[in-house]
Amino acid sequence: MKATFGGGCFWCTEVIFQNTEGVKSVLPGYMGGLNDHPTYEQVCTGTTEHVEVVQIEYDEELVNYEDLLQIFFKTHNPTTLNRQGNDVGTQYRSVVFYHNEEQEILAKNFIDELDNEDVFEDPIVTTVEPAVTFWVAEDYHHNYFNSHPENPFCSVVIAPKLQKFMKEFKS
């Protein structure tokens, strides 16, 4: 099965799902934009309407879609419009791209539950949209955190996020 999430910088999101049992592969890329074959430089301008996303292939025997939603909503801020931390722009918006009707229903119900339980202080702005063409990001974005541990962004932003995830989702 496939799941596609946009939750800010795909470097951050990729490493979280790489460390999730049952996830077979995670690819960074772009979805939801106006032009074909977008480049990172184009998407970073915020004018293409693409979102930085990760496309996840997972084994339903080991992890279900609701588990992936739980991880997604716990590991980014779904209440900030077009922003995750210092990353600002429509390319960093929070979005669930669904691949079938079941995923759409599960995502919408999950968001409703979070809202009803007042899990977040502010309203959730995550959109739920049909998956469209997924454009794989340039090779140098793949496995970025593991390939660039010396990068200050990786050590200051991603590493603490990964540590929090590993502690919270140990089981």
PDB file of C-alpha atoms in Angstrom:
ATOM      1  CA  MET A   1       0.000   0.000   0.000  1.00  0.00           C
ATOM      2  CA  LYS A   2       0.924   3.652  -0.468  1.00  0.00           C
ATOM      3  CA  ALA A   3       0.548   6.667   1.786  1.00  0.00           C
ATOM      4  CA  THR A   4       1.578  10.217   0.899  1.00  0.00           C
ATOM      5  CA  PHE A   5       2.055  12.976   3.462  1.00  0.00           C
ATOM      6  CA  GLY A   6       3.248  16.563   3.338  1.00  0.00           C
ATOM      7  CA  GLY A   7       4.370  17.760   6.742  1.00  0.00           C
ATOM      8  CA  GLY A   8       7.065  20.330   6.104  1.00  0.00           C
ATOM      9  CA  CYS A   9      10.573  19.532   4.969  1.00  0.00           C
ATOM     10  CA  PHE A  10      10.692  16.081   3.429  1.00  0.00           C
ATOM     11  CA  TRP A  11      14.116  15.446   4.981  1.00  0.00           C
ATOM     12  CA  CYS A  12      12.450  15.482   8.415  1.00  0.00           C
ATOM     13  CA  THR A  13       9.465  13.382   7.421  1.00  0.00           C
ATOM     14  CA  GLU A  14      11.493  10.828   5.462  1.00  0.00           C
ATOM     15  CA  VAL A  15      13.684   9.748   8.387  1.00  0.00           C
ATOM     16  CA  ILE A  16      10.700   9.359  10.726  1.00  0.00           C
ATOM     17  CA  PHE A  17       8.978   6.890   8.412  1.00  0.00           C
ATOM     18  CA  GLN A  18      12.259   5.134   7.557  1.00  0.00           C
ATOM     19  CA  ASN A  19      12.342   4.202  11.244  1.00  0.00           C
ATOM     20  CA  THR A  20       8.762   2.880  11.318  1.00  0.00           C
ATOM     21  CA  GLU A  21       8.259  -0.863  11.438  1.00  0.00           C
ATOM     22  CA  GLY A  22       6.276  -2.086   8.454  1.00  0.00           C
ATOM     23  CA  VAL A  23       7.396   0.723   6.158  1.00  0.00           C
ATOM     24  CA  LYS A  24       9.120  -0.800   3.147  1.00  0.00           C
ATOM     25  CA  SER A  25      10.271   2.401   1.433  1.00  0.00           C
ATOM     26  CA  VAL A  26      10.057   6.171   1.733  1.00  0.00           C
ATOM     27  CA  LEU A  27      10.644   8.486  -1.205  1.00  0.00           C
ATOM     28  CA  PRO A  28      10.855  12.274  -0.963  1.00  0.00           C
ATOM     29  CA  GLY A  29       9.139  14.163  -3.731  1.00  0.00           C
ATOM     30  CA  TYR A  30       6.568  16.702  -4.811  1.00  0.00           C
ATOM     31  CA  MET A  31       2.811  16.525  -5.289  1.00  0.00           C
ATOM     32  CA  GLY A  32      -0.108  18.818  -5.968  1.00  0.00           C
ATOM     33  CA  GLY A  33       1.494  21.385  -8.225  1.00  0.00           C
ATOM     34  CA  LEU A  34       0.965  23.002 -11.569  1.00  0.00           C
ATOM     35  CA  ASN A  35       3.871  21.849 -13.701  1.00  0.00           C
ATOM     36  CA  ASP A  36       5.347  18.488 -14.637  1.00  0.00           C
ATOM     37  CA  HIS A  37       8.793  17.396 -13.447  1.00  0.00           C
ATOM     38  CA  PRO A  38       9.289  20.176 -10.906  1.00  0.00           C
ATOM     39  CA  THR A  39      12.748  20.770  -9.512  1.00  0.00           C
ATOM     40  CA  TYR A  40      13.614  21.513  -5.908  1.00  0.00           C
ATOM     41  CA  GLU A  41      14.628  25.034  -6.909  1.00  0.00           C
ATOM     42  CA  GLN A  42      11.230  25.633  -8.562  1.00  0.00           C
ATOM     43  CA  VAL A  43       9.254  24.193  -5.647  1.00  0.00           C
ATOM     44  CA  CYS A  44      11.245  26.294  -3.143  1.00  0.00           C
ATOM     45  CA  THR A  45       9.975  29.470  -4.790  1.00  0.00           C
ATOM     46  CA  GLY A  46       6.483  28.618  -3.530  1.00  0.00           C
ATOM     47  CA  THR A  47       4.981  29.508  -6.903  1.00  0.00           C
ATOM     48  CA  THR A  48       4.443  26.003  -8.331  1.00  0.00           C
ATOM     49  CA  GLU A  49       1.805  24.929  -5.753  1.00  0.00           C
ATOM     50  CA  HIS A  50       3.724  21.673  -5.188  1.00  0.00           C
ATOM     51  CA  VAL A  51       4.142  20.353  -1.669  1.00  0.00           C
ATOM     52  CA  GLU A  52       7.238  18.597  -0.359  1.00  0.00           C
ATOM     53  CA  VAL A  53       5.931  15.113   0.452  1.00  0.00           C
ATOM     54  CA  VAL A  54       7.042  11.619   1.274  1.00  0.00           C
ATOM     55  CA  GLN A  55       5.503   8.676  -0.516  1.00  0.00           C
ATOM     56  CA  ILE A  56       5.493   5.626   1.700  1.00  0.00           C
ATOM     57  CA  GLU A  57       5.167   1.986   0.677  1.00  0.00           C
ATOM     58  CA  TYR A  58       4.052  -0.070   3.658  1.00  0.00           C
ATOM     59  CA  ASP A  59       3.096  -3.593   4.634  1.00  0.00           C
ATOM     60  CA  GLU A  60      -0.454  -3.609   6.008  1.00  0.00           C
ATOM     61  CA  GLU A  61       0.332  -6.783   7.940  1.00  0.00           C
ATOM     62  CA  LEU A  62       2.831  -4.824  10.067  1.00  0.00           C
ATOM     63  CA  VAL A  63       1.492  -1.268  10.154  1.00  0.00           C
ATOM     64  CA  ASN A  64      -1.896   0.121   9.236  1.00  0.00           C
ATOM     65  CA  TYR A  65      -2.854   3.452   7.715  1.00  0.00           C
ATOM     66  CA  GLU A  66      -4.251   4.763  11.008  1.00  0.00           C
ATOM     67  CA  ASP A  67      -0.866   4.098  12.658  1.00  0.00           C
ATOM     68  CA  LEU A  68       0.820   6.087   9.901  1.00  0.00           C
ATOM     69  CA  LEU A  69      -1.664   8.926  10.423  1.00  0.00           C
ATOM     70  CA  GLN A  70      -0.923   8.904  14.141  1.00  0.00           C
ATOM     71  CA  ILE A  71       2.821   9.160  13.464  1.00  0.00           C
ATOM     72  CA  PHE A  72       2.294  11.888  10.875  1.00  0.00           C
ATOM     73  CA  PHE A  73       0.195  14.060  13.192  1.00  0.00           C
ATOM     74  CA  LYS A  74       2.522  13.508  16.182  1.00  0.00           C
ATOM     75  CA  THR A  75       5.690  14.434  14.302  1.00  0.00           C
ATOM     76  CA  HIS A  76       4.782  17.769  12.739  1.00  0.00           C
ATOM     77  CA  ASN A  77       2.608  20.760  13.597  1.00  0.00           C
ATOM     78  CA  PRO A  78      -0.712  20.426  11.741  1.00  0.00           C
ATOM     79  CA  THR A  79      -1.938  23.790  13.055  1.00  0.00           C
ATOM     80  CA  THR A  80       0.430  26.135  11.213  1.00  0.00           C
ATOM     81  CA  LEU A  81      -0.635  27.191   7.737  1.00  0.00           C
ATOM     82  CA  ASN A  82       2.132  26.895   5.149  1.00  0.00           C
ATOM     83  CA  ARG A  83       4.811  26.560   7.799  1.00  0.00           C
ATOM     84  CA  GLN A  84       6.827  24.049   9.796  1.00  0.00           C
ATOM     85  CA  GLY A  85       9.239  25.727  12.185  1.00  0.00           C
ATOM     86  CA  ASN A  86      11.484  28.059  10.206  1.00  0.00           C
ATOM     87  CA  ASP A  87      10.352  26.583   6.868  1.00  0.00           C
ATOM     88  CA  VAL A  88       7.727  28.928   5.448  1.00  0.00           C
ATOM     89  CA  GLY A  89       5.798  28.653   2.197  1.00  0.00           C
ATOM     90  CA  THR A  90       3.003  26.702   0.550  1.00  0.00           C
ATOM     91  CA  GLN A  91       5.488  23.921  -0.261  1.00  0.00           C
ATOM     92  CA  TYR A  92       5.592  23.154   3.492  1.00  0.00           C
ATOM     93  CA  ARG A  93       1.846  22.962   4.069  1.00  0.00           C
ATOM     94  CA  SER A  94       0.334  20.090   6.005  1.00  0.00           C
ATOM     95  CA  VAL A  95      -1.549  17.714   3.730  1.00  0.00           C
ATOM     96  CA  VAL A  96      -2.665  14.101   3.516  1.00  0.00           C
ATOM     97  CA  PHE A  97      -2.890  12.922  -0.089  1.00  0.00           C
ATOM     98  CA  TYR A  98      -5.178   9.886  -0.169  1.00  0.00           C
ATOM     99  CA  HIS A  99      -4.889   7.024  -2.650  1.00  0.00           C
ATOM    100  CA  ASN A 100      -8.356   5.554  -2.195  1.00  0.00           C
ATOM    101  CA  GLU A 101     -11.705   6.286  -0.571  1.00  0.00           C
ATOM    102  CA  GLU A 102     -10.836   4.376   2.587  1.00  0.00           C
ATOM    103  CA  GLN A 103      -7.744   6.537   3.180  1.00  0.00           C
ATOM    104  CA  GLU A 104      -9.813   9.673   2.604  1.00  0.00           C
ATOM    105  CA  ILE A 105     -12.408   8.622   5.178  1.00  0.00           C
ATOM    106  CA  LEU A 106      -9.783   7.506   7.707  1.00  0.00           C
ATOM    107  CA  ALA A 107      -7.828  10.762   7.370  1.00  0.00           C
ATOM    108  CA  LYS A 108     -10.896  12.979   7.715  1.00  0.00           C
ATOM    109  CA  ASN A 109     -12.175  10.969  10.690  1.00  0.00           C
ATOM    110  CA  PHE A 110      -8.735  11.093  12.318  1.00  0.00           C
ATOM    111  CA  ILE A 111      -8.622  14.880  12.007  1.00  0.00           C
ATOM    112  CA  ASP A 112     -12.175  15.150  13.374  1.00  0.00           C
ATOM    113  CA  GLU A 113     -11.180  13.033  16.386  1.00  0.00           C
ATOM    114  CA  LEU A 114      -8.131  15.194  17.067  1.00  0.00           C
ATOM    115  CA  ASP A 115     -10.295  18.325  16.849  1.00  0.00           C
ATOM    116  CA  ASN A 116     -13.047  16.863  19.058  1.00  0.00           C
ATOM    117  CA  GLU A 117     -10.512  15.839  21.698  1.00  0.00           C
ATOM    118  CA  ASP A 118      -8.810  19.263  21.572  1.00  0.00           C
ATOM    119  CA  VAL A 119      -5.444  17.576  21.092  1.00  0.00           C
ATOM    120  CA  PHE A 120      -4.003  20.792  19.689  1.00  0.00           C
ATOM    121  CA  GLU A 121      -4.445  24.274  21.108  1.00  0.00           C
ATOM    122  CA  ASP A 122      -5.072  25.731  17.646  1.00  0.00           C
ATOM    123  CA  PRO A 123      -7.296  24.392  14.857  1.00  0.00           C
ATOM    124  CA  ILE A 124      -5.838  21.779  12.502  1.00  0.00           C
ATOM    125  CA  VAL A 125      -5.188  23.211   9.029  1.00  0.00           C
ATOM    126  CA  THR A 126      -4.126  19.931   7.402  1.00  0.00           C
ATOM    127  CA  THR A 127      -5.960  19.361   4.149  1.00  0.00           C
ATOM    128  CA  VAL A 128      -7.054  15.973   2.810  1.00  0.00           C
ATOM    129  CA  GLU A 129      -6.724  15.805  -0.970  1.00  0.00           C
ATOM    130  CA  PRO A 130      -6.710  13.150  -3.691  1.00  0.00           C
ATOM    131  CA  ALA A 131      -3.244  11.936  -4.650  1.00  0.00           C
ATOM    132  CA  VAL A 132      -2.125  13.179  -8.025  1.00  0.00           C
ATOM    133  CA  THR A 133       1.128  12.645  -9.868  1.00  0.00           C
ATOM    134  CA  PHE A 134       4.045  12.068  -7.526  1.00  0.00           C
ATOM    135  CA  TRP A 135       7.290  13.560  -8.749  1.00  0.00           C
ATOM    136  CA  VAL A 136      10.324  11.925  -7.136  1.00  0.00           C
ATOM    137  CA  ALA A 137      12.767  14.465  -5.716  1.00  0.00           C
ATOM    138  CA  GLU A 138      16.312  14.712  -6.982  1.00  0.00           C
ATOM    139  CA  ASP A 139      18.632  11.913  -5.821  1.00  0.00           C
ATOM    140  CA  TYR A 140      20.564  14.110  -3.388  1.00  0.00           C
ATOM    141  CA  HIS A 141      17.381  14.449  -1.247  1.00  0.00           C
ATOM    142  CA  HIS A 142      17.003  10.687  -0.773  1.00  0.00           C
ATOM    143  CA  ASN A 143      18.036   9.379   2.653  1.00  0.00           C
ATOM    144  CA  TYR A 144      19.233  12.900   3.419  1.00  0.00           C
ATOM    145  CA  PHE A 145      19.486  12.719   7.207  1.00  0.00           C
ATOM    146  CA  ASN A 146      21.438   9.460   7.186  1.00  0.00           C
ATOM    147  CA  SER A 147      23.733  10.684   4.409  1.00  0.00           C
ATOM    148  CA  HIS A 148      24.435  14.129   5.904  1.00  0.00           C
ATOM    149  CA  PRO A 149      24.694  13.809   9.688  1.00  0.00           C
ATOM    150  CA  GLU A 150      27.209  16.673   9.755  1.00  0.00           C
ATOM    151  CA  ASN A 151      24.708  19.109   8.224  1.00  0.00           C
ATOM    152  CA  PRO A 152      23.661  21.616  10.931  1.00  0.00           C
ATOM    153  CA  PHE A 153      19.979  21.304   9.930  1.00  0.00           C
ATOM    154  CA  CYS A 154      20.205  17.552  10.473  1.00  0.00           C
ATOM    155  CA  SER A 155      21.856  17.809  13.881  1.00  0.00           C
ATOM    156  CA  VAL A 156      19.854  20.767  15.214  1.00  0.00           C
ATOM    157  CA  VAL A 157      16.385  20.167  13.740  1.00  0.00           C
ATOM    158  CA  ILE A 158      16.015  16.591  12.533  1.00  0.00           C
ATOM    159  CA  ALA A 159      18.000  14.645  15.155  1.00  0.00           C
ATOM    160  CA  PRO A 160      15.940  15.885  18.144  1.00  0.00           C
ATOM    161  CA  LYS A 161      12.724  15.221  16.228  1.00  0.00           C
ATOM    162  CA  LEU A 162      13.879  11.683  15.437  1.00  0.00           C
ATOM    163  CA  GLN A 163      14.914  11.076  19.061  1.00  0.00           C
ATOM    164  CA  LYS A 164      11.497  12.234  20.281  1.00  0.00           C
ATOM    165  CA  PHE A 165       9.783   9.944  17.760  1.00  0.00           C
ATOM    166  CA  MET A 166      11.928   6.952  18.734  1.00  0.00           C
ATOM    167  CA  LYS A 167      11.159   7.508  22.424  1.00  0.00           C
ATOM    168  CA  GLU A 168       7.434   8.066  21.921  1.00  0.00           C
ATOM    169  CA  PHE A 169       6.893   5.245  19.419  1.00  0.00           C
ATOM    170  CA  LYS A 170       9.308   2.712  20.919  1.00  0.00           C
ATOM    171  CA  SER A 171       6.777  -0.098  20.670  1.00  0.00           C
TER     172      SER A 171
END
